[in-house]
CSV table of C-alpha atoms in Angstrom, one decimal:
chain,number,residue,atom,x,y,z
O,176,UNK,CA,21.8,-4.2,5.0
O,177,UNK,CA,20.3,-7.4,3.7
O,178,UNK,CA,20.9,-6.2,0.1
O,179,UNK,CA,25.0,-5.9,0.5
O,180,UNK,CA,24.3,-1.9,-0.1
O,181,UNK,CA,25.6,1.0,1.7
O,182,UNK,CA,23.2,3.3,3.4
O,183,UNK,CA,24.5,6.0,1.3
O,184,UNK,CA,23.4,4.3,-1.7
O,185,UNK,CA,20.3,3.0,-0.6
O,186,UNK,CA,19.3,6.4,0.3
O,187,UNK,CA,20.5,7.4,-3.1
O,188,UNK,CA,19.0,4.1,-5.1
O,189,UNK,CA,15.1,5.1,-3.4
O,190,UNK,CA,15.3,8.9,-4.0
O,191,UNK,CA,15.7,8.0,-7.9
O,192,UNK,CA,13.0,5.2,-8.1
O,193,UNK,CA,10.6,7.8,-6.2
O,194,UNK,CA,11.5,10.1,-8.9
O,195,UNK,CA,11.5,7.4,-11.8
O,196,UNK,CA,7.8,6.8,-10.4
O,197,UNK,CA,6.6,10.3,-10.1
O,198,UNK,CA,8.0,11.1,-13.9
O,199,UNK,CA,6.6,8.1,-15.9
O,200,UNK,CA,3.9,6.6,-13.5
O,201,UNK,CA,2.5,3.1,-14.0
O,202,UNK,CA,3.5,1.3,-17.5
O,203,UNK,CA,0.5,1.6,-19.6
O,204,UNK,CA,0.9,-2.2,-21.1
O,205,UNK,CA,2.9,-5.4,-19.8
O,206,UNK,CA,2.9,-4.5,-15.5
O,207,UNK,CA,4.6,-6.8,-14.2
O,208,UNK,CA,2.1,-7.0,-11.7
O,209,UNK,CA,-0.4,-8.0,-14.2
O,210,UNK,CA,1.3,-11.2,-15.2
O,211,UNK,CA,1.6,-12.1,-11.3
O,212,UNK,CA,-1.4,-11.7,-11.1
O,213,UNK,CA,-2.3,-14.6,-14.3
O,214,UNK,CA,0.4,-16.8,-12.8
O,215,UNK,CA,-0.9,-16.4,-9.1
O,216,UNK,CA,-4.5,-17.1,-10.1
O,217,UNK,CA,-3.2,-20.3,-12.5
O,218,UNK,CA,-1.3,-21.5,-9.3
O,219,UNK,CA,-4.7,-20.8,-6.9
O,220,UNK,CA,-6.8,-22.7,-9.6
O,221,UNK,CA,-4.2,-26.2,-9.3
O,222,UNK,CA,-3.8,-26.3,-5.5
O,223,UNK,CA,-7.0,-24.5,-4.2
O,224,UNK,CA,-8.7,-27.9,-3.6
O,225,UNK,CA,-8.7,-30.4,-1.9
O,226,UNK,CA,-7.8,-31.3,2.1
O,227,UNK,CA,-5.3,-29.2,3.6
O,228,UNK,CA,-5.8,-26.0,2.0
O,229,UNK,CA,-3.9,-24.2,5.0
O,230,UNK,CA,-0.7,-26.7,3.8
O,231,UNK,CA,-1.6,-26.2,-0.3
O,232,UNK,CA,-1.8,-22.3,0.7
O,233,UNK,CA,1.2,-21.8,2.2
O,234,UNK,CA,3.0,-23.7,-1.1
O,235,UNK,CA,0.9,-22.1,-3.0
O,236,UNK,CA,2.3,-18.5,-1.4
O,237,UNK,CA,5.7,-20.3,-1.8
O,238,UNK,CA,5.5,-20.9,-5.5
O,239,UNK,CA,4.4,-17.9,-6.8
O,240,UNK,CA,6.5,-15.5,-4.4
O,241,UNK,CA,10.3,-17.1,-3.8
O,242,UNK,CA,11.2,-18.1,-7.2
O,243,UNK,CA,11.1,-13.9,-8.6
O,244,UNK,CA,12.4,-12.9,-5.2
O,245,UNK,CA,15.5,-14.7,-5.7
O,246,UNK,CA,16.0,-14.5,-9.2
O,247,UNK,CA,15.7,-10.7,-9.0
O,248,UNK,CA,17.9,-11.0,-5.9
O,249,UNK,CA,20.4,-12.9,-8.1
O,250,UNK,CA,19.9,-10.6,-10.8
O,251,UNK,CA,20.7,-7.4,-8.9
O,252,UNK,CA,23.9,-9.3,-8.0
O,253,UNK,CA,24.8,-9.9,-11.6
O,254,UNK,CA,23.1,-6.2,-13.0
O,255,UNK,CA,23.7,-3.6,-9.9
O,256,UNK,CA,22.8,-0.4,-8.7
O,257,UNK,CA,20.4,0.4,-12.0
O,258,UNK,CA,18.5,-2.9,-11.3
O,259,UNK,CA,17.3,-1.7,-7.4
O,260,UNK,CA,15.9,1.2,-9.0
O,261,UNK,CA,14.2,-0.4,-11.4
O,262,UNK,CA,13.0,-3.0,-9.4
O,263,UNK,CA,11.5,-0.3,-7.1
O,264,UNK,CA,9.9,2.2,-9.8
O,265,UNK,CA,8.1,-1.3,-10.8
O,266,UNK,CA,6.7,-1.6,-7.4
O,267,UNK,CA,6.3,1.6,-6.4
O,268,UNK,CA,2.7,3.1,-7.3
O,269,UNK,CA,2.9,6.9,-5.8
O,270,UNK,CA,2.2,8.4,-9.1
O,271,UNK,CA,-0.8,5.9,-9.7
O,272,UNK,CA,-2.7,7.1,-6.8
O,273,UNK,CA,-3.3,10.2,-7.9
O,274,UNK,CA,-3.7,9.0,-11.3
O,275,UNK,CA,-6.2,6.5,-10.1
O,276,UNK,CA,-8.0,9.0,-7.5
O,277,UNK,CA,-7.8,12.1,-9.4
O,278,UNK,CA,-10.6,11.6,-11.9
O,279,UNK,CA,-12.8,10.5,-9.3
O,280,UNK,CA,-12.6,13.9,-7.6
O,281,UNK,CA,-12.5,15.8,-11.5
O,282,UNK,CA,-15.7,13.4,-11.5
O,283,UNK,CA,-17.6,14.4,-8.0
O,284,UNK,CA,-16.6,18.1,-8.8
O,285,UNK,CA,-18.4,18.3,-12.3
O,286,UNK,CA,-21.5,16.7,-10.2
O,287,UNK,CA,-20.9,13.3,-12.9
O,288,UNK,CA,-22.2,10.7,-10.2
O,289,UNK,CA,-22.0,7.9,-12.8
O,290,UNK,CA,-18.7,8.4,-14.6
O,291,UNK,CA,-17.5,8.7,-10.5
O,292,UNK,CA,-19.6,5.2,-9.2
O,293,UNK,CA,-17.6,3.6,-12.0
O,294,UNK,CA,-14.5,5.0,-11.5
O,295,UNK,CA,-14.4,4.7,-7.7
O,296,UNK,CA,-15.5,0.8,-8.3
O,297,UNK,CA,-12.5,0.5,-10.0
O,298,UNK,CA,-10.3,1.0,-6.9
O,299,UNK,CA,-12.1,-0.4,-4.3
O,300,UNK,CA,-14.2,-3.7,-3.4
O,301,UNK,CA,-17.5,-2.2,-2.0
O,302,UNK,CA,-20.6,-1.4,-3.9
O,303,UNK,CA,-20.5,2.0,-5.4
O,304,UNK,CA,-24.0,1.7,-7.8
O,305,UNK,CA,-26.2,3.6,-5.7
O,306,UNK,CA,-23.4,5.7,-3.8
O,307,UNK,CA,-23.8,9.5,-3.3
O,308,UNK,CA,-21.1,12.2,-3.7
O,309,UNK,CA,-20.3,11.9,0.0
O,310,UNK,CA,-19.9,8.3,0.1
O,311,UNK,CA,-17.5,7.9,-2.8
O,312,UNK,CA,-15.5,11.2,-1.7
O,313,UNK,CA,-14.9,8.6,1.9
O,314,UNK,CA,-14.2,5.5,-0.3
O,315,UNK,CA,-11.6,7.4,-2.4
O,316,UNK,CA,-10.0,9.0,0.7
O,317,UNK,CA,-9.6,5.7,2.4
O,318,UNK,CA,-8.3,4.2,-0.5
O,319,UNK,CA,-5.5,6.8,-0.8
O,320,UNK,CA,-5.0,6.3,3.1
O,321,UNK,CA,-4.8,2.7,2.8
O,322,UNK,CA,-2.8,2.4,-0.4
O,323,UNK,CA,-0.6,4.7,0.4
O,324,UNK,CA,0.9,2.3,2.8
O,325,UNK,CA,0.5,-0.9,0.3
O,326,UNK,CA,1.8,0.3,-2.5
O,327,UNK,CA,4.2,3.0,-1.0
O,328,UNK,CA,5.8,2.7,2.3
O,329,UNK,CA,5.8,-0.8,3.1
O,330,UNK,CA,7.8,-0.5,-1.0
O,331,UNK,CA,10.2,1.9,0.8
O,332,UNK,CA,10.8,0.0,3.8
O,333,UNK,CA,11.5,-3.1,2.5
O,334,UNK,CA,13.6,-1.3,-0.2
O,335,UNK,CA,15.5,-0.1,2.4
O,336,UNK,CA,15.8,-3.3,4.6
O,337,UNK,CA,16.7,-5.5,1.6
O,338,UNK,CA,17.1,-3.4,-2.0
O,339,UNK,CA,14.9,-3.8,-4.6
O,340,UNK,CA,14.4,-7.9,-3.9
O,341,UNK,CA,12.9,-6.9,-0.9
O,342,UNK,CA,10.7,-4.5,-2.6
O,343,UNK,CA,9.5,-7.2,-5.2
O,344,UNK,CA,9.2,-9.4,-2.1
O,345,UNK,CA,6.6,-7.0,-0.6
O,346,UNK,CA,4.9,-6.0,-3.5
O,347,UNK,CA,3.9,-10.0,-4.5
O,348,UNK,CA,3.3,-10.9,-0.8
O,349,UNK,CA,0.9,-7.4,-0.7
O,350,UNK,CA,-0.7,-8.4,-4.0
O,351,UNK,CA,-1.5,-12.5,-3.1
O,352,UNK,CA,-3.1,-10.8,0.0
O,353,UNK,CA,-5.3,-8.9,-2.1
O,354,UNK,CA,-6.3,-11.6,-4.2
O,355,UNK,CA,-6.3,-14.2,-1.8
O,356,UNK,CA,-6.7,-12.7,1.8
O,357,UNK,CA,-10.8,-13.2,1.9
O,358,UNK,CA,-12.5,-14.5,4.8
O,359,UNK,CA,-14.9,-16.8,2.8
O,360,UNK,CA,-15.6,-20.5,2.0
O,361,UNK,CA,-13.1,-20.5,-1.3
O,362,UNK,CA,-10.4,-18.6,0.3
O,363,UNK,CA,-10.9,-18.8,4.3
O,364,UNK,CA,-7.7,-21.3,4.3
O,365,UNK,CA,-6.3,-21.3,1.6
O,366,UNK,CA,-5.5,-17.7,1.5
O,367,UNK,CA,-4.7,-17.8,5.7
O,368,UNK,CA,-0.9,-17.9,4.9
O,369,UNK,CA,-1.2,-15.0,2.1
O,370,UNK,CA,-3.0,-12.8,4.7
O,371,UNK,CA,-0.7,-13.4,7.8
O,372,UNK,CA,2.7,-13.2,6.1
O,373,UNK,CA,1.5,-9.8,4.7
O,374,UNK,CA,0.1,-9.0,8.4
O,375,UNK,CA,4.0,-9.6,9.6
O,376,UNK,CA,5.7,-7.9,6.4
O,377,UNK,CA,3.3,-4.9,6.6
O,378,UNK,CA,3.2,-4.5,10.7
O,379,UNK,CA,6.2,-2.2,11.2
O,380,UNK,CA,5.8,-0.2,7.9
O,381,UNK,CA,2.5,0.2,8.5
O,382,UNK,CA,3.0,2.1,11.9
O,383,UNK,CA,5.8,4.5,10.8
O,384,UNK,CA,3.4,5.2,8.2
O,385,UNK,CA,0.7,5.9,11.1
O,386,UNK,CA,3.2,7.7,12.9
O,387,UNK,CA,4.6,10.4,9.7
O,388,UNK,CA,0.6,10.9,9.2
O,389,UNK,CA,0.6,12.0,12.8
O,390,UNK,CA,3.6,14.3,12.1
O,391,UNK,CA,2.5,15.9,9.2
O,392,UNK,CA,-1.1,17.0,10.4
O,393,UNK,CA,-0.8,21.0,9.6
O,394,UNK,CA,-1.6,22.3,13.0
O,395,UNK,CA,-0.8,20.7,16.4
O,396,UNK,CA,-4.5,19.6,16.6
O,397,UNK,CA,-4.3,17.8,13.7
O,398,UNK,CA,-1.4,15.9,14.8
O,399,UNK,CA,-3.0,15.6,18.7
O,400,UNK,CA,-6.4,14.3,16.9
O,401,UNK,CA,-4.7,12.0,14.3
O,402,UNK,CA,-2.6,10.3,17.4
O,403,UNK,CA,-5.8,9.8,19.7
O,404,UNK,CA,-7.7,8.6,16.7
O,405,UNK,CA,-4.5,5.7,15.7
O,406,UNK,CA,-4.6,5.0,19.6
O,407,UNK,CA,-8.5,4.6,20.0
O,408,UNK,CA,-9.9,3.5,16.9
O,409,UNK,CA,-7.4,1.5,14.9
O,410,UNK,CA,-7.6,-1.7,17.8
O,411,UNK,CA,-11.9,-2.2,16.1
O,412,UNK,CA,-10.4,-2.0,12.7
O,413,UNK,CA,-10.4,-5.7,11.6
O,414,UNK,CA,-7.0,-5.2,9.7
O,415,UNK,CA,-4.3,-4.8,12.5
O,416,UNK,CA,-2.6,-2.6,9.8
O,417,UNK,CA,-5.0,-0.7,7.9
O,418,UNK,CA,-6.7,0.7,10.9
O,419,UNK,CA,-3.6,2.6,12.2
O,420,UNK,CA,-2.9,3.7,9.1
O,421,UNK,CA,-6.5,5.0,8.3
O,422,UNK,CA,-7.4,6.3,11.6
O,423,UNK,CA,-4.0,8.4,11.7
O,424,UNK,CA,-4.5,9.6,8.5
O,425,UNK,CA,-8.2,10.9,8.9
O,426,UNK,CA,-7.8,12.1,12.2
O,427,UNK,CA,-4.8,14.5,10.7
O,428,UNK,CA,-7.1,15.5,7.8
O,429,UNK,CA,-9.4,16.1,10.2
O,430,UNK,CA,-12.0,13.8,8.5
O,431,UNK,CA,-14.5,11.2,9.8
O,432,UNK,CA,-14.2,8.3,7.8
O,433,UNK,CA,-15.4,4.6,8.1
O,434,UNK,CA,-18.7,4.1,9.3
O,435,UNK,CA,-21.2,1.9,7.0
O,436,UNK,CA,-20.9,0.4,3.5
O,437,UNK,CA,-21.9,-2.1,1.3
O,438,UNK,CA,-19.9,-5.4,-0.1
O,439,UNK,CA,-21.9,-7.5,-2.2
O,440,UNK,CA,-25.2,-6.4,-1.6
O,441,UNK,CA,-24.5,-6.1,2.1
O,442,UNK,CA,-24.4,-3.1,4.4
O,443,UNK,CA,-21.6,-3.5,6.5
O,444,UNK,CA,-21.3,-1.4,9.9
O,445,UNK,CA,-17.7,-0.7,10.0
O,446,UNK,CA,-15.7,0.9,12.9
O,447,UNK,CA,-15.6,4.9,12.6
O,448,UNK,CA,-12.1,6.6,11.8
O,449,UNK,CA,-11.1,10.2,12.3
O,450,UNK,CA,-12.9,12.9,13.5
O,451,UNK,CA,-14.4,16.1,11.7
O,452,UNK,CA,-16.7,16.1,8.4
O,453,UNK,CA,-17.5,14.5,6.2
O,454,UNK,CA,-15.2,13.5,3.2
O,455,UNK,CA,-15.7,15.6,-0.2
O,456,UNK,CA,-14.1,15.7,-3.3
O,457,UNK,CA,-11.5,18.1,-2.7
O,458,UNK,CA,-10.3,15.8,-0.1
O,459,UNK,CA,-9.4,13.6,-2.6
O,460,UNK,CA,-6.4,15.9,-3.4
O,461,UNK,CA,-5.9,16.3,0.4
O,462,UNK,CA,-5.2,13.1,1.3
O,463,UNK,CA,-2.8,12.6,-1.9
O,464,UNK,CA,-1.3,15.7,-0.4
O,465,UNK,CA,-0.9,13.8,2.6
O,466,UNK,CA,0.5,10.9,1.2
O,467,UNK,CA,3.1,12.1,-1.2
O,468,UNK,CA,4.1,14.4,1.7
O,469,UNK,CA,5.2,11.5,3.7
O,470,UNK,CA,7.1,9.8,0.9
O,471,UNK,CA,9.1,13.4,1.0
O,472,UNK,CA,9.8,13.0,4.7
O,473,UNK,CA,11.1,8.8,4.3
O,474,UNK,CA,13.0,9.9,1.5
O,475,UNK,CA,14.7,12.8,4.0
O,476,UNK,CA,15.4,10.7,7.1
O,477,UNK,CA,16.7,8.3,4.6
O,478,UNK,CA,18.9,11.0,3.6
O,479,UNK,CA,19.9,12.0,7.7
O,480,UNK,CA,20.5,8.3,8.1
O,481,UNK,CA,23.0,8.1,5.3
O,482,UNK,CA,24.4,11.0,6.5
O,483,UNK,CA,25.1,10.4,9.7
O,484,UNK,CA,26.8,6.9,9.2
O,485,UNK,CA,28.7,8.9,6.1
O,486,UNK,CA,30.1,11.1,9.0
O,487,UNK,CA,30.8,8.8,11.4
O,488,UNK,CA,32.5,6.8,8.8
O,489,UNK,CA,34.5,10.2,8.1
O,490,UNK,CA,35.7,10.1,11.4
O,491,UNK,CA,36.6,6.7,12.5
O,492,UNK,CA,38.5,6.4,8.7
């Protein structure tokens, strides 16, 4: 492993930070994420102008990402074990899902369409003035869907591939694609590099996630439905990543997601995902279900894997 730790004790190392998350959740003040956020818009506003903004991009990506990567990476060298999990339980963001999501459902359940518009436009990008029950029940869902590859199990993978640098690494390259990744005139180039490298970093995490989605669908119809729907639907999904992840995990809620919504004032016709009903609020809940579900299995084959090379080391000692 890329972090100098034993599978044993990566296995070990993710369980806790899983654990650290569910227990504590988010830190209410000082996120680290927050303040990479500040420095990553302070670096966008000096180099986003200009010729070249594919070349200033790419340094820009360069800046703001490798110097934390390896100073964490020299830190965990200098701090151990402890660090890792720390590093993930800052990265990790299981807990704020549902801490995120809940309310909206709480919301849509007491029939409080405004107190859930403006929470559910906290979360996601589209327009959520005008939105009916149904509509923010769908944007919810897919964010939980989504999300709970970004800022869970592309976390776990890399935490696994590389410790909690790796993590970190993920987490910042996942967070300048947010802020960065647009297909518009201010950020068409200049956030190109952003948006591919997270494309490569999230491309194999993203289809295990597709694939435990598929796995965990309660009946065998679920699981057949959430496979033909990753298979058939995710390829018109304009994110190469999202869509498997999406389609999978409607189909195995049995859920027909996607369709039409509005960004900024325009109704977009988006590819369908899933197949079923409609979304409603107690979906919500569902698809956190779904999602903290699959952290449960990653965290088990974790454990198989460490097992099985604690065994073999057992018998080639």
């Amino acid at each position: 492993m890329l972090s100098g730790l034993s599978l044993p004790m990566l296995a070990a190392l993710m369980t806790a930070g899983v654990l650290l998350d569910i227990i504590l959740g988010e830190t209410r003040r000082w996120h680290p994420l927050v303040g990479f956020g500040r420095l990553a818009n302070a670096i966008e506003r000096l180099l986003n102008r200009g010729r070249a903004r594919f070349v200033r991009g790419a340094l820009a990506w360069m800046l703001a990402v490798l110097p934390i990567t390896v100073l964490t990476a020299w830190l965990c060298g200098w701090a151990g074990a402890a660090l890792h999990v720390f590093l993930l339980y800052l990265c990790l963001g299981l807990r704020s899902l549902r801490d995120h999501n809940q309310p909206i459902a709480d919301a849509l359940a007491l029939d409080d369409l405004d107190n859930a518009r403006l929470l559910t436009a906290r979360i996601v990008s589209r327009d959520t003035t005008n939105a009916d029950a149904a509509s923010l029940a769908k944007a919810s869902t897919e964010s939980l869907l989504e999300n709970g590859n970004d800022a869970v199990f592309g976390t776990l993978f890399w935490f696994a591939v590389a410790g909690g640098p790796g993590a970190v690494l993920f987490r910042l390259a996942n967070t300048l694609d947010a802020m960065w990744g647009y297909r518009n005139e201010r950020f068409d180039w200049f956030g190109c590099c952003a948006a591919r490298i997270d494309d490569i970093l999230n491309y194999l995490p993203a289809r295990l996630t597709a694939l435990s989605y598929v796995l965990l669908g309660k009946t065998m119809a679920d699981k057949k439905r959430a496979w033909f729907c990753w298979r058939t639907q995710a390829p018109a999904w304009g994110s190469p990543n999202a869509g498997p992840v999406m389609a999978s995990g409607a189909g195995a809620l049995g859920l027909a997601l996607g369709g039409d919504a509005i960004y900024d004032g325009v109704l977009e016709s988006r590819p369908p995902l899933g197949s079923g009903r409609p979304a409603e609020a107690r979906d919500i809940d569902r698809a956190w279900r779904l999602v903290a579900e699959t952290a449960v299995l990653w965290l088990i084959w974790m454990a198989l894997a460490a097992g099985l090379v604690y065994v073999r080391g057992v018998f080639h000692a």
